Tab-separated table of C-alpha atoms in Angstrom:
chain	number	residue	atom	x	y	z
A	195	UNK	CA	0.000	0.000	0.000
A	196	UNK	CA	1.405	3.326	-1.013
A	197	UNK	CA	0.767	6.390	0.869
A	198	UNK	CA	0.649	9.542	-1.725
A	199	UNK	CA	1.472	12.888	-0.342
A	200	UNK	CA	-1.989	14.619	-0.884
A	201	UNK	CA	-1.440	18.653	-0.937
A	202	UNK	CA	-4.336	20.884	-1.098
A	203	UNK	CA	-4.145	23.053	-4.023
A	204	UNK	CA	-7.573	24.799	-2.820
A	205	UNK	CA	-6.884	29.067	-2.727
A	206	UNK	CA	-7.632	30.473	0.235
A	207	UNK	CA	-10.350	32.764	0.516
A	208	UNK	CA	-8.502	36.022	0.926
A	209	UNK	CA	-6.394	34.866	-2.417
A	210	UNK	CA	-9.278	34.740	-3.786
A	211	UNK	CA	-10.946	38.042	-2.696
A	212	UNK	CA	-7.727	39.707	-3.300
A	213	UNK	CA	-8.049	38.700	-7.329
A	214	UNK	CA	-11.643	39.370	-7.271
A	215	UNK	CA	-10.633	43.162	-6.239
A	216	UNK	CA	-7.570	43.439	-8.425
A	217	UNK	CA	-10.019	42.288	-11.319
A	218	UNK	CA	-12.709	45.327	-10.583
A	219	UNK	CA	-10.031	47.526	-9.185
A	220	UNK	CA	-8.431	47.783	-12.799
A	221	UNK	CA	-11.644	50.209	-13.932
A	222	UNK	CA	-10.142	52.446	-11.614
A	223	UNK	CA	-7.222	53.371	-13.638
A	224	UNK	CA	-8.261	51.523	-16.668
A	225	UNK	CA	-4.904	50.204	-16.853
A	226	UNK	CA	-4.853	47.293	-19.622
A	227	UNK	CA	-1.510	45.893	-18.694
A	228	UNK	CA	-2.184	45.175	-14.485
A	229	UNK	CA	-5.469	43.755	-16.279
A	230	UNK	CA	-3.775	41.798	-18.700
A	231	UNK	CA	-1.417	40.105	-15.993
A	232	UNK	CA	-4.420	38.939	-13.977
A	233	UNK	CA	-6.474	37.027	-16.580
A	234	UNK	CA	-5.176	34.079	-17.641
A	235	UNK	CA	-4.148	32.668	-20.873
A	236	UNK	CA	-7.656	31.157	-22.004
A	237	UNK	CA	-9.445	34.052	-19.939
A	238	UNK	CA	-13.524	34.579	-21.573
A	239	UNK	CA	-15.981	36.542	-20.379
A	240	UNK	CA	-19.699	36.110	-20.672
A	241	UNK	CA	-22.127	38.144	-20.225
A	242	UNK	CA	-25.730	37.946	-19.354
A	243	UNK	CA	-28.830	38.413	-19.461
A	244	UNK	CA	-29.067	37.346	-23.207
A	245	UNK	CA	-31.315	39.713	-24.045
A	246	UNK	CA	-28.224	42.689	-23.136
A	247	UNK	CA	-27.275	41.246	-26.968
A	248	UNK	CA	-23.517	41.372	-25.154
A	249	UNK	CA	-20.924	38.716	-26.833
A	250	UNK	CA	-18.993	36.166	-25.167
A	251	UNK	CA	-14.759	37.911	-25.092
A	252	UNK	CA	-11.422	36.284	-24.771
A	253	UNK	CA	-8.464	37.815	-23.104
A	254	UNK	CA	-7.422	40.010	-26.047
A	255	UNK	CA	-11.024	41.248	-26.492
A	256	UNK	CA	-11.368	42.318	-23.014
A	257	UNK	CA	-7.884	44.291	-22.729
A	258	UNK	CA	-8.462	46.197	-25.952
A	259	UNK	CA	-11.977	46.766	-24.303
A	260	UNK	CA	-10.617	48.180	-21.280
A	261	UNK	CA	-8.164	50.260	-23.728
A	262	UNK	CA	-10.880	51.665	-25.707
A	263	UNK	CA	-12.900	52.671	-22.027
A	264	UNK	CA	-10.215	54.625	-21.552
A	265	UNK	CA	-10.406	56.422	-24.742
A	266	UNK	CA	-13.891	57.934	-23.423
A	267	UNK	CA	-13.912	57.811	-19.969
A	268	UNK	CA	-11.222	59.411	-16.974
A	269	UNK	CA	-12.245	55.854	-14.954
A	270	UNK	CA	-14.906	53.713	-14.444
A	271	UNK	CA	-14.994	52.397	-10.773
A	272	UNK	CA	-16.449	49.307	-9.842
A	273	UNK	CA	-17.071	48.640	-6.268
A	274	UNK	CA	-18.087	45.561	-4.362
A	275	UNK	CA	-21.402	45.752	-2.298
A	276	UNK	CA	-21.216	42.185	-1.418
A	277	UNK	CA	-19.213	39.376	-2.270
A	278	UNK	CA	-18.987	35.052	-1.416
A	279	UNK	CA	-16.434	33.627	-2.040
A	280	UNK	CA	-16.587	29.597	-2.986
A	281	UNK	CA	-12.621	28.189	-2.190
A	282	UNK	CA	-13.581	24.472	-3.414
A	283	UNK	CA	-14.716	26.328	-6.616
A	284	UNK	CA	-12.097	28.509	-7.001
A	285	UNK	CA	-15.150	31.289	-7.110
A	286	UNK	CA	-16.153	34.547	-6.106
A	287	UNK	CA	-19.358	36.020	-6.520
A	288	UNK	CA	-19.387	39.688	-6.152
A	289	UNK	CA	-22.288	42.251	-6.161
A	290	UNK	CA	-21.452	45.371	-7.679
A	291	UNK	CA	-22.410	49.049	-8.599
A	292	UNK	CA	-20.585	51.541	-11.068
A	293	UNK	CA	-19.789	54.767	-11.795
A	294	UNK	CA	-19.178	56.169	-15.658
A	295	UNK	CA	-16.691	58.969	-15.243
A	296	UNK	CA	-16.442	60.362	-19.137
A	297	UNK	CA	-13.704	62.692	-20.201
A	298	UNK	CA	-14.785	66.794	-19.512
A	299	UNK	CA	-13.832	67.449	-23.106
A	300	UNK	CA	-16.145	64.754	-24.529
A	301	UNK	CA	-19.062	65.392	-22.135
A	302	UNK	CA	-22.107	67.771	-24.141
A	303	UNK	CA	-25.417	69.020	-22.843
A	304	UNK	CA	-26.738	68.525	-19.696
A	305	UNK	CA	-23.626	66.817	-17.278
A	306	UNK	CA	-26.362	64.932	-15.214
A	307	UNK	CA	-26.755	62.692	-18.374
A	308	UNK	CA	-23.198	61.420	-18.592
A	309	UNK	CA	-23.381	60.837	-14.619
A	310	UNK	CA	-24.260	57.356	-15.182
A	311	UNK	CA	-24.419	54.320	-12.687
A	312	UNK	CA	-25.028	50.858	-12.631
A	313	UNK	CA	-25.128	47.326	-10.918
A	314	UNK	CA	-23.467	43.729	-11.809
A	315	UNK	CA	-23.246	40.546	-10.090
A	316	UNK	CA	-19.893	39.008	-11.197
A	317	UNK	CA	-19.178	35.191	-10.893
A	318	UNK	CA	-15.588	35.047	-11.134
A	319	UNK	CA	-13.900	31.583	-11.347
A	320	UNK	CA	-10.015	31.635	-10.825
A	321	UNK	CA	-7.102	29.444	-11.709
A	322	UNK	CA	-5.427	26.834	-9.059
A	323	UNK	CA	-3.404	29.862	-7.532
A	324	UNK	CA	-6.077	31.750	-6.816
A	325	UNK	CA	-4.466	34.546	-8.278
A	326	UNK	CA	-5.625	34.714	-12.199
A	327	UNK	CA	-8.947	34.763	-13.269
A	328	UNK	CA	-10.068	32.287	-15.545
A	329	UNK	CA	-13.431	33.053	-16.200
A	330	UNK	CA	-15.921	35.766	-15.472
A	331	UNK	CA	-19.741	35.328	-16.224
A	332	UNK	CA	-21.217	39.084	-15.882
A	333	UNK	CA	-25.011	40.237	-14.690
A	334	UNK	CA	-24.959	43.257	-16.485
A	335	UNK	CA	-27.832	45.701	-15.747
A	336	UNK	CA	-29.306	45.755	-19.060
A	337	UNK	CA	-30.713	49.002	-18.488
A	338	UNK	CA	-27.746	51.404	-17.274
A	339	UNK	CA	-25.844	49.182	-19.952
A	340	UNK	CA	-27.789	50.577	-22.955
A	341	UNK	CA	-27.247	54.107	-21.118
A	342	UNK	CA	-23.321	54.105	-20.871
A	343	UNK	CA	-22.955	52.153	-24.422
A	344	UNK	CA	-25.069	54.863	-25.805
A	345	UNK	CA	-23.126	57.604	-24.147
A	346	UNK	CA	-19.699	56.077	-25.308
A	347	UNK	CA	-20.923	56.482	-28.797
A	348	UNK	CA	-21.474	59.850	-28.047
A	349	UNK	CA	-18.576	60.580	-26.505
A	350	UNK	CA	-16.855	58.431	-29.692
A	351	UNK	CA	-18.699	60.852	-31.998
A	352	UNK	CA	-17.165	64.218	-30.082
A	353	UNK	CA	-13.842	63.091	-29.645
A	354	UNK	CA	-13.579	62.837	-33.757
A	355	UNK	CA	-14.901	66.501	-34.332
A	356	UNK	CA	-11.588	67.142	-32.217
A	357	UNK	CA	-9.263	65.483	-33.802
């Protein structure tokens, strides 16, 4: 009878709600390259409900996404309300509201319209470490989701008069 060494490969749970932050904290800044080092290598995202019409995005998708944020907005913040994390899983679900913080020089009209919030429930699972995030499936609120897309077309529109 052999006796394998069994070692526990299972995050812990503030690993885990450490990555969780680091993943939303990156609106903050909108910094593509601390968000490219914590997806991993086959990284998607999904998002839901279907009837947001959102597709499904790989790693590369989702950097030049946060890239092209930036190009309209001054941040984004994303902060937890809630979260449970799930160490046998590797998961974390977090409950979340946002801010839209647009560029002055692209804002038009009234500013109360581009003062835009919303809510997400994000179930994040990570890789063995803990430390990467694998795969996100997104709640988007469908609602303040139309809103901001709409105003980053606007904002899109402005920032070519100015160029």
């Amino acid at each position: 009878m052999s006796s394998a060494l069994q070692v526990d490969f299972t995050p812990t749970t503030s690993t885990l709600l450490a990555t969780a932050s680091a993943y939303l904290g990156v609106y903050i800044a909108l910094d593509a390259e601390a968000y490219a080092a914590l997806l991993s290598d086959g990284f998607t995202l999904e998002m839901a409900p279907a009837s947001a019409r959102l597709p499904t995005l790989d790693r590369d998708s989702c950097i030049s996404r946060i890239n092209a944020i930036k190009e309209v907005m001054s941040t984004f913040p994303v902060t937890i309300i809630r979260s449970w994390p799930n160490p046998p899983l590797r998961q974390v679900l977090v409950w979340a509201k946002s801010e839209a913080h647009f560029h002055e020089h692209l804002r038009d009209g009234d500013i109360e319209q581009w003062e835009l919030k919303g809510e997400y429930m994000f179930l994040m699972t990570m890789d063995a470490s803990g430390r990467r995030v694998k795969q996100v499936l997104e709640f988007v609120d469908s609602k303040a989701t139309a809103d901001i897309t709409a105003m980053v077309f606007r904002a899109l529109e402005k920032k070519e008069t100015l160029v």
